[in-house]
């Protein structure tokens, strides 16, 4: 306890003071999916809980969505973009191989200084980005960051493969991080991240990002991914709650990766985590990869479910396999 006390006194606190999101206008209902897929609303709802997904239009990019989500997060945090000195964007679907999509956000928001870069940890990207951003703020003279998850996953789906194409959607979510002294027990309370490349063959794309003008498409062994998802999401969540010196009862809301209701239900059963404390937007957003957690977070804040001072746990897993979890106390002391 003494070590934790001293550590909390020495380290700056990284508060999460704003959240925003963006969804493309175009919605595809299960019944409106291409008939060649030979799928059905009933199959998709029963196996996943998904009823619809938002899909980018031709002129929408991962950066376009990231910029809109960032603007809303800035308003929510009551900040001007010029006050931000770090941009980290988690994505598997960048606009270009380079430059990083994060620099487009930086430029569009008229931010002149500070580093901006992308993180690639697929569906766990937002958890990774949150950890990296908070570590950078704590070890540098930078004070405020935008952390974004933005994905145009529809562009890397094989629309002839019903076992993957029905599962994903597009969108973006962003949060604002601010460094403060003396706001102990607010902000990011604990976080962890893991990878195991031995499982890189159960969820991957079958080509590079347009290396030979053929964009790689998502390939997945769904049953294997499902098994790992439940095990790894549970273990990283237990660890992160313990590291924050909390118990499951202390968590006001869990925002799990929004992949699939059956994974979320299994997680809830395994940990005895009450379902009414789980934020679930799988039905309306589908799986938006790195955007899934900040999108669900933003949805819950907008709908006044999550409030200032709530303790929130988040966990995600995706290709890699890569996974991890965070616990935060949301907002700022009044
Ligand atoms: N519509 C209709 N039938 C389908 C569809 C579809 N969209 N997709 C597969 N099927 C068929 C299969 O062809 C198979 O038919 P068959 O029995 O005649 O061979 C049958 O349905 C059962 O297929 P399974 O793959 O065994 O179905 P399963 O019960 O495993 O459900 C699912 C598939 C939903 C993908 C499940 O494995 C799952 O949820 N896995 C987790 C994967 C996930 O969510 N990944 C997202 C990325 S990773 C992450 O975010 C965690």
Tab-separated table of C-alpha atoms and ligand atoms in Angstrom:
chain	number	residue	atom	x	y	z
A	1	UNK	CA	0.000	0.000	0.000
A	2	UNK	CA	2.881	2.367	0.829
A	3	UNK	CA	4.390	1.786	-2.642
A	4	UNK	CA	1.028	2.454	-4.316
A	5	UNK	CA	0.584	5.583	-2.199
A	6	UNK	CA	4.070	6.915	-3.070
A	7	UNK	CA	3.600	6.028	-6.769
A	8	UNK	CA	0.264	7.854	-6.922
A	9	UNK	CA	1.856	10.912	-5.318
A	10	UNK	CA	4.799	10.956	-7.767
A	11	UNK	CA	2.978	10.218	-11.014
A	12	UNK	CA	0.819	12.776	-12.774
A	13	UNK	CA	-2.811	11.777	-13.225
A	14	UNK	CA	-4.055	11.286	-16.768
A	15	UNK	CA	-7.716	12.307	-16.847
A	16	UNK	CA	-10.185	11.377	-19.580
A	17	UNK	CA	-12.100	14.635	-19.923
A	18	UNK	CA	-14.020	14.331	-23.178
A	19	UNK	CA	-15.373	11.815	-25.654
A	20	UNK	CA	-16.895	12.057	-29.132
A	21	UNK	CA	-17.786	9.873	-32.069
A	22	UNK	CA	-18.790	9.788	-35.708
A	23	UNK	CA	-20.780	7.277	-37.730
A	24	UNK	CA	-21.248	7.341	-41.510
A	25	UNK	CA	-24.826	8.129	-42.603
A	26	UNK	CA	-25.136	4.999	-44.694
A	27	UNK	CA	-26.691	2.106	-42.742
A	28	UNK	CA	-26.962	-1.442	-44.030
A	29	UNK	CA	-29.575	-3.568	-42.253
A	30	UNK	CA	-29.051	-7.337	-42.142
A	31	UNK	CA	-31.883	-7.772	-44.630
A	32	UNK	CA	-30.228	-5.334	-47.064
A	33	UNK	CA	-26.909	-7.225	-47.296
A	34	UNK	CA	-26.075	-8.469	-50.811
A	35	UNK	CA	-28.298	-11.466	-51.621
A	36	UNK	CA	-25.247	-13.354	-53.008
A	37	UNK	CA	-24.037	-13.673	-49.406
A	38	UNK	CA	-26.839	-16.142	-48.752
A	39	UNK	CA	-27.237	-15.041	-45.158
A	40	UNK	CA	-30.267	-13.982	-43.121
A	41	UNK	CA	-31.267	-11.483	-40.470
A	42	UNK	CA	-32.200	-14.417	-38.226
A	43	UNK	CA	-28.764	-16.111	-38.522
A	44	UNK	CA	-26.868	-12.877	-37.868
A	45	UNK	CA	-29.017	-11.791	-34.901
A	46	UNK	CA	-28.922	-15.232	-33.279
A	47	UNK	CA	-25.156	-15.761	-33.621
A	48	UNK	CA	-23.997	-12.187	-33.027
A	49	UNK	CA	-26.782	-9.779	-31.965
A	50	UNK	CA	-25.945	-7.473	-34.899
A	51	UNK	CA	-28.922	-5.831	-36.628
A	52	UNK	CA	-27.163	-3.179	-38.744
A	53	UNK	CA	-23.795	-1.592	-39.528
A	54	UNK	CA	-22.741	1.890	-40.723
A	55	UNK	CA	-20.625	1.878	-43.886
A	56	UNK	CA	-18.464	4.679	-45.306
A	57	UNK	CA	-19.517	6.323	-48.552
A	58	UNK	CA	-17.049	6.831	-51.396
A	59	UNK	CA	-15.776	10.187	-50.158
A	60	UNK	CA	-15.449	9.164	-46.496
A	61	UNK	CA	-12.065	8.063	-45.187
A	62	UNK	CA	-10.736	6.821	-41.871
A	63	UNK	CA	-9.278	10.336	-41.396
A	64	UNK	CA	-12.612	12.043	-42.204
A	65	UNK	CA	-14.357	10.085	-39.453
A	66	UNK	CA	-11.444	10.562	-37.028
A	67	UNK	CA	-11.554	14.338	-37.537
A	68	UNK	CA	-15.300	14.543	-36.857
A	69	UNK	CA	-15.027	12.363	-33.734
A	70	UNK	CA	-12.087	14.472	-32.492
A	71	UNK	CA	-13.991	17.746	-32.964
A	72	UNK	CA	-16.848	16.400	-30.843
A	73	UNK	CA	-14.489	15.123	-28.157
A	74	UNK	CA	-12.831	18.555	-27.982
A	75	UNK	CA	-16.211	20.247	-27.524
A	76	UNK	CA	-17.148	17.695	-24.864
A	77	UNK	CA	-13.870	18.432	-23.009
A	78	UNK	CA	-14.344	22.181	-23.506
A	79	UNK	CA	-10.949	22.482	-25.189
A	80	UNK	CA	-9.561	24.179	-28.270
A	81	UNK	CA	-7.622	21.986	-30.704
A	82	UNK	CA	-4.563	24.252	-30.337
A	83	UNK	CA	-4.272	23.086	-26.736
A	84	UNK	CA	-3.650	19.480	-27.852
A	85	UNK	CA	-0.019	18.410	-28.152
A	86	UNK	CA	-0.259	14.695	-28.996
A	87	UNK	CA	-2.451	12.742	-31.448
A	88	UNK	CA	-2.565	8.945	-31.446
A	89	UNK	CA	-4.884	7.150	-33.826
A	90	UNK	CA	-5.564	3.424	-33.633
A	91	UNK	CA	-6.519	1.896	-36.965
A	92	UNK	CA	-6.100	-1.113	-39.209
A	93	UNK	CA	-7.534	0.788	-42.166
A	94	UNK	CA	-5.367	3.927	-42.567
A	95	UNK	CA	-6.029	6.267	-45.510
A	96	UNK	CA	-2.572	5.531	-46.937
A	97	UNK	CA	0.381	3.289	-46.159
A	98	UNK	CA	2.003	6.557	-45.119
A	99	UNK	CA	1.857	9.239	-43.820
A	100	UNK	CA	0.088	8.222	-40.621
A	101	UNK	CA	-3.629	9.031	-40.650
A	102	UNK	CA	-3.049	10.849	-37.330
A	103	UNK	CA	-1.144	13.650	-39.117
A	104	UNK	CA	-4.196	14.373	-41.274
A	105	UNK	CA	-6.209	14.845	-38.075
A	106	UNK	CA	-3.468	17.083	-36.705
A	107	UNK	CA	-3.420	19.260	-39.800
A	108	UNK	CA	-7.208	19.457	-40.228
A	109	UNK	CA	-7.583	20.597	-36.617
A	110	UNK	CA	-4.904	23.278	-37.162
A	111	UNK	CA	-2.599	21.804	-34.563
A	112	UNK	CA	0.912	23.008	-35.291
A	113	UNK	CA	3.105	21.088	-32.873
A	114	UNK	CA	3.499	17.800	-31.131
A	115	UNK	CA	3.799	14.228	-32.361
A	116	UNK	CA	1.001	12.487	-34.261
A	117	UNK	CA	1.144	8.807	-35.169
A	118	UNK	CA	-0.915	5.656	-35.740
A	119	UNK	CA	-1.060	2.458	-33.705
A	120	UNK	CA	-1.888	-0.902	-35.225
A	121	UNK	CA	-3.241	-3.479	-32.783
A	122	UNK	CA	-6.456	-4.228	-34.688
A	123	UNK	CA	-9.486	-4.489	-32.355
A	124	UNK	CA	-7.280	-3.898	-29.277
A	125	UNK	CA	-5.892	-0.700	-30.848
A	126	UNK	CA	-7.791	1.756	-28.665
A	127	UNK	CA	-6.660	0.034	-25.431
A	128	UNK	CA	-3.060	0.079	-26.714
A	129	UNK	CA	-3.327	3.737	-27.757
A	130	UNK	CA	-4.724	4.777	-24.378
A	131	UNK	CA	-1.817	3.112	-22.597
A	132	UNK	CA	0.808	4.547	-24.944
A	133	UNK	CA	-0.673	8.062	-24.803
A	134	UNK	CA	-0.879	8.129	-21.010
A	135	UNK	CA	2.694	6.815	-20.705
A	136	UNK	CA	3.927	9.544	-23.072
A	137	UNK	CA	2.111	12.285	-21.149
A	138	UNK	CA	3.548	10.983	-17.885
A	139	UNK	CA	7.128	10.935	-19.184
A	140	UNK	CA	7.260	14.123	-21.275
A	141	UNK	CA	6.406	17.800	-21.197
A	142	UNK	CA	3.303	17.147	-23.315
A	143	UNK	CA	0.036	17.805	-21.478
A	144	UNK	CA	-3.005	17.002	-23.582
A	145	UNK	CA	-3.710	14.247	-26.095
A	146	UNK	CA	-6.417	13.038	-28.434
A	147	UNK	CA	-6.686	9.256	-28.646
A	148	UNK	CA	-8.785	8.040	-31.550
A	149	UNK	CA	-10.042	4.730	-32.878
A	150	UNK	CA	-11.210	5.025	-36.494
A	151	UNK	CA	-11.924	2.282	-39.008
A	152	UNK	CA	-13.242	1.794	-42.541
A	153	UNK	CA	-13.281	-1.973	-42.073
A	154	UNK	CA	-15.803	-2.390	-44.896
A	155	UNK	CA	-12.902	-1.733	-47.298
A	156	UNK	CA	-10.965	-4.829	-46.209
A	157	UNK	CA	-13.893	-7.250	-46.125
A	158	UNK	CA	-14.391	-10.001	-48.675
A	159	UNK	CA	-18.009	-9.300	-49.611
A	160	UNK	CA	-18.265	-12.865	-50.933
A	161	UNK	CA	-17.455	-14.341	-47.504
A	162	UNK	CA	-20.559	-14.420	-45.297
A	163	UNK	CA	-18.626	-15.719	-42.291
A	164	UNK	CA	-16.753	-12.400	-41.931
A	165	UNK	CA	-18.460	-9.655	-43.955
A	166	UNK	CA	-21.650	-9.599	-41.872
A	167	UNK	CA	-19.739	-8.963	-38.633
A	168	UNK	CA	-18.099	-5.566	-39.163
A	169	UNK	CA	-18.976	-1.882	-39.539
A	170	UNK	CA	-17.275	1.522	-39.903
A	171	UNK	CA	-17.017	4.479	-37.522
A	172	UNK	CA	-14.783	6.472	-35.189
A	173	UNK	CA	-14.548	7.443	-31.535
A	174	UNK	CA	-12.128	9.772	-29.748
A	175	UNK	CA	-11.223	10.706	-26.190
A	176	UNK	CA	-9.278	13.624	-24.728
A	177	UNK	CA	-6.560	12.967	-22.159
A	178	UNK	CA	-5.298	15.737	-19.850
A	179	UNK	CA	-2.400	15.595	-17.424
A	180	UNK	CA	-3.014	16.937	-13.910
A	181	UNK	CA	-1.251	16.847	-10.577
A	182	UNK	CA	-3.174	16.136	-7.381
A	183	UNK	CA	-6.240	14.545	-8.947
A	184	UNK	CA	-5.389	11.199	-7.438
A	185	UNK	CA	-7.711	8.306	-8.199
A	186	UNK	CA	-9.101	10.060	-11.283
A	187	UNK	CA	-8.371	9.197	-14.911
A	188	UNK	CA	-6.503	6.110	-16.024
A	189	UNK	CA	-6.194	3.966	-12.893
A	190	UNK	CA	-4.622	0.872	-14.443
A	191	UNK	CA	-4.047	-0.708	-17.830
A	192	UNK	CA	-2.460	-3.739	-19.435
A	193	UNK	CA	-1.702	-5.005	-22.937
A	194	UNK	CA	-0.608	-8.353	-24.351
A	195	UNK	CA	0.126	-10.043	-27.680
A	196	UNK	CA	0.697	-13.642	-28.740
A	197	UNK	CA	1.861	-13.933	-32.346
A	198	UNK	CA	1.466	-17.728	-32.206
A	199	UNK	CA	-2.194	-17.088	-33.035
A	200	UNK	CA	-1.593	-14.717	-35.953
A	201	UNK	CA	-3.058	-17.373	-38.293
A	202	UNK	CA	-6.598	-17.362	-36.875
A	203	UNK	CA	-7.418	-13.736	-37.747
A	204	UNK	CA	-5.494	-11.832	-40.433
A	205	UNK	CA	-5.674	-10.261	-43.879
A	206	UNK	CA	-4.493	-12.339	-46.811
A	207	UNK	CA	-2.416	-9.574	-48.396
A	208	UNK	CA	-0.704	-6.293	-47.604
A	209	UNK	CA	-2.158	-2.787	-47.632
A	210	UNK	CA	-2.253	-2.579	-51.400
A	211	UNK	CA	1.357	-3.695	-51.892
A	212	UNK	CA	0.638	-5.277	-55.274
A	213	UNK	CA	-2.547	-3.323	-55.858
A	214	UNK	CA	-4.507	-6.146	-54.204
A	215	UNK	CA	-5.780	-5.088	-50.790
A	216	UNK	CA	-5.691	-7.921	-48.250
A	217	UNK	CA	-9.080	-9.139	-47.020
A	218	UNK	CA	-10.079	-10.327	-43.548
A	219	UNK	CA	-9.796	-14.079	-42.932
A	220	UNK	CA	-10.891	-15.665	-39.678
A	221	UNK	CA	-11.324	-18.959	-37.886
A	222	UNK	CA	-14.393	-17.785	-35.959
A	223	UNK	CA	-14.612	-20.672	-33.495
A	224	UNK	CA	-10.940	-20.375	-32.454
A	225	UNK	CA	-11.202	-16.587	-32.102
A	226	UNK	CA	-14.317	-17.018	-29.964
A	227	UNK	CA	-12.527	-19.354	-27.509
A	228	UNK	CA	-9.519	-17.052	-27.088
A	229	UNK	CA	-11.729	-13.990	-26.842
A	230	UNK	CA	-13.649	-15.208	-23.788
A	231	UNK	CA	-10.532	-16.498	-21.964
A	232	UNK	CA	-8.269	-13.550	-22.662
A	233	UNK	CA	-10.900	-10.840	-22.166
A	234	UNK	CA	-11.699	-12.340	-18.744
A	235	UNK	CA	-8.104	-12.689	-17.576
A	236	UNK	CA	-6.995	-9.185	-18.615
A	237	UNK	CA	-10.111	-7.698	-17.017
A	238	UNK	CA	-9.534	-9.494	-13.705
A	239	UNK	CA	-5.886	-8.331	-13.716
A	240	UNK	CA	-6.634	-4.707	-14.544
A	241	UNK	CA	-9.335	-4.388	-11.857
A	242	UNK	CA	-6.972	-5.942	-9.301
A	243	UNK	CA	-4.147	-3.591	-10.356
A	244	UNK	CA	-6.446	-0.633	-9.718
A	245	UNK	CA	-7.063	-2.006	-6.194
A	246	UNK	CA	-10.733	-2.431	-7.002
A	247	UNK	CA	-13.178	-5.308	-7.196
A	248	UNK	CA	-15.824	-6.071	-9.831
A	249	UNK	CA	-18.483	-4.494	-7.576
A	250	UNK	CA	-16.633	-1.148	-7.764
A	251	UNK	CA	-16.968	-0.954	-11.557
A	252	UNK	CA	-19.944	1.185	-12.606
A	253	UNK	CA	-19.782	0.122	-16.255
A	254	UNK	CA	-17.849	-2.307	-18.414
A	255	UNK	CA	-17.285	-1.364	-22.065
A	256	UNK	CA	-16.117	-4.576	-23.705
A	257	UNK	CA	-14.985	-4.765	-27.317
A	258	UNK	CA	-18.227	-4.698	-29.294
A	259	UNK	CA	-17.643	-7.804	-31.441
A	260	UNK	CA	-20.456	-10.122	-30.666
A	261	UNK	CA	-23.179	-10.576	-28.024
A	262	UNK	CA	-22.294	-14.203	-27.446
A	263	UNK	CA	-18.739	-13.244	-26.460
A	264	UNK	CA	-20.067	-10.493	-24.160
A	265	UNK	CA	-22.636	-12.852	-22.590
A	266	UNK	CA	-19.996	-15.537	-21.990
A	267	UNK	CA	-17.708	-12.944	-20.404
A	268	UNK	CA	-20.509	-11.707	-18.167
A	269	UNK	CA	-21.331	-15.287	-17.067
A	270	UNK	CA	-17.711	-16.282	-16.523
A	271	UNK	CA	-16.962	-13.283	-14.291
A	272	UNK	CA	-20.410	-12.951	-12.781
A	273	UNK	CA	-20.460	-9.401	-14.153
A	274	UNK	CA	-24.012	-7.966	-14.136
A	275	UNK	CA	-25.324	-7.521	-17.684
A	276	UNK	CA	-27.058	-4.244	-16.823
A	277	UNK	CA	-23.632	-2.721	-16.121
A	278	UNK	CA	-22.290	-3.665	-19.562
A	279	UNK	CA	-22.455	-1.068	-22.343
A	280	UNK	CA	-23.548	-2.892	-25.480
A	281	UNK	CA	-23.855	-1.327	-28.939
A	282	UNK	CA	-23.167	-4.496	-30.946
A	283	UNK	CA	-26.693	-4.414	-32.366
A	284	UNK	CA	-26.397	-0.954	-33.944
A	285	UNK	CA	-22.644	-0.563	-34.619
A	286	UNK	CA	-21.500	-4.174	-35.327
A	287	UNK	CA	-17.752	-4.736	-34.833
A	288	UNK	CA	-15.882	-1.523	-35.666
A	289	UNK	CA	-12.477	-2.857	-34.555
A	290	UNK	CA	-10.358	-0.100	-32.931
A	291	UNK	CA	-13.343	2.281	-32.961
A	292	UNK	CA	-15.602	-0.087	-31.043
A	293	UNK	CA	-14.813	0.983	-27.459
A	294	UNK	CA	-14.672	4.778	-27.953
A	295	UNK	CA	-17.850	4.602	-30.065
A	296	UNK	CA	-19.725	2.693	-27.360
A	297	UNK	CA	-18.227	4.993	-24.708
A	298	UNK	CA	-19.406	8.085	-26.565
A	299	UNK	CA	-22.853	6.569	-27.132
A	300	UNK	CA	-23.184	5.892	-23.371
A	301	UNK	CA	-22.059	9.422	-22.429
A	302	UNK	CA	-24.388	11.033	-24.988
A	303	UNK	CA	-27.289	8.990	-23.632
A	304	UNK	CA	-26.389	10.006	-20.056
A	305	UNK	CA	-25.707	6.419	-18.996
A	306	UNK	CA	-22.038	7.046	-18.149
A	307	UNK	CA	-21.549	10.169	-16.016
A	308	UNK	CA	-18.703	12.223	-14.610
A	309	UNK	CA	-16.957	10.241	-11.869
A	310	UNK	CA	-18.070	6.776	-13.018
A	311	UNK	CA	-15.510	3.998	-12.804
A	312	UNK	CA	-15.324	2.244	-16.147
A	313	UNK	CA	-13.500	-0.898	-17.205
A	314	UNK	CA	-12.761	-1.579	-20.878
A	315	UNK	CA	-11.283	-4.655	-22.547
A	316	UNK	CA	-10.618	-5.717	-26.118
A	317	UNK	CA	-9.064	-8.458	-28.230
A	318	UNK	CA	-8.295	-8.728	-31.906
A	319	UNK	CA	-5.903	-9.970	-34.553
A	320	UNK	CA	-2.375	-10.678	-33.380
A	321	UNK	CA	-3.712	-11.955	-31.177
A	322	UNK	CA	-3.507	-8.699	-29.213
A	323	UNK	CA	-5.599	-7.844	-26.189
A	324	UNK	CA	-5.720	-5.670	-23.091
A	325	UNK	CA	-7.813	-3.745	-20.612
A	326	UNK	CA	-8.050	-0.400	-18.801
A	327	UNK	CA	-9.837	1.002	-15.777
A	328	UNK	CA	-10.613	4.711	-15.633
A	329	UNK	CA	-12.467	7.125	-13.433
A	330	UNK	CA	-14.154	9.246	-16.081
A	331	UNK	CA	-14.122	13.033	-16.125
A	332	UNK	CA	-12.779	15.650	-13.736
A	333	UNK	CA	-13.438	16.527	-10.078
A	334	UNK	CA	-16.050	19.323	-9.907
B	1	LIG	N1	-25.091	-16.516	-42.621
B	1	LIG	C1	-25.567	-17.748	-42.698
B	1	LIG	N2	-24.816	-18.835	-42.433
B	1	LIG	C2	-23.550	-18.639	-42.089
B	1	LIG	C3	-22.979	-17.348	-41.984
B	1	LIG	C4	-23.821	-16.268	-42.271
B	1	LIG	N3	-23.393	-14.991	-42.183
B	1	LIG	N4	-21.687	-17.467	-41.598
B	1	LIG	C5	-21.437	-18.783	-41.461
B	1	LIG	N5	-22.570	-19.496	-41.761
B	1	LIG	C6	-22.764	-20.929	-41.745
B	1	LIG	C7	-21.493	-21.709	-41.954
B	1	LIG	O1	-21.206	-21.831	-43.317
B	1	LIG	C8	-21.833	-23.013	-41.293
B	1	LIG	O2	-22.625	-23.760	-42.188
B	1	LIG	P1	-22.463	-25.360	-42.287
B	1	LIG	O3	-22.842	-25.861	-40.925
B	1	LIG	O4	-23.409	-25.724	-43.369
B	1	LIG	O5	-21.021	-25.576	-42.601
B	1	LIG	C9	-22.738	-22.630	-40.134
B	1	LIG	O6	-23.207	-21.298	-40.446
B	1	LIG	C10	-22.015	-22.603	-38.802
B	1	LIG	O7	-20.797	-21.892	-38.984
B	1	LIG	P2	-19.809	-21.659	-37.831
B	1	LIG	O8	-18.617	-20.903	-38.331
B	1	LIG	O9	-19.589	-22.956	-37.130
B	1	LIG	O10	-20.680	-20.711	-36.905
B	1	LIG	P3	-20.434	-20.289	-35.450
B	1	LIG	O11	-21.506	-20.788	-34.595
B	1	LIG	O12	-19.018	-20.533	-35.016
B	1	LIG	O13	-20.632	-18.712	-35.568
B	1	LIG	C11	-19.278	-16.723	-35.636
B	1	LIG	C12	-19.751	-17.945	-36.398
B	1	LIG	C13	-20.476	-15.837	-35.354
B	1	LIG	C14	-18.276	-15.966	-36.495
B	1	LIG	C15	-18.625	-17.184	-34.310
B	1	LIG	O14	-17.645	-18.148	-34.548
B	1	LIG	C16	-18.030	-16.057	-33.553
B	1	LIG	O15	-18.725	-15.253	-32.986
B	1	LIG	N6	-16.678	-15.966	-33.491
B	1	LIG	C17	-16.031	-14.847	-32.882
B	1	LIG	C18	-15.395	-14.126	-33.964
B	1	LIG	C19	-15.542	-12.639	-33.922
B	1	LIG	O16	-16.426	-12.044	-33.356
B	1	LIG	N7	-14.590	-12.048	-34.613
B	1	LIG	C20	-14.546	-10.650	-34.781
B	1	LIG	C21	-13.142	-10.217	-34.927
B	1	LIG	S1	-12.203	-10.655	-33.539
B	1	LIG	C22	-12.847	-9.890	-32.330
B	1	LIG	O17	-13.263	-8.802	-32.513
B	1	LIG	C23	-12.958	-10.588	-31.063
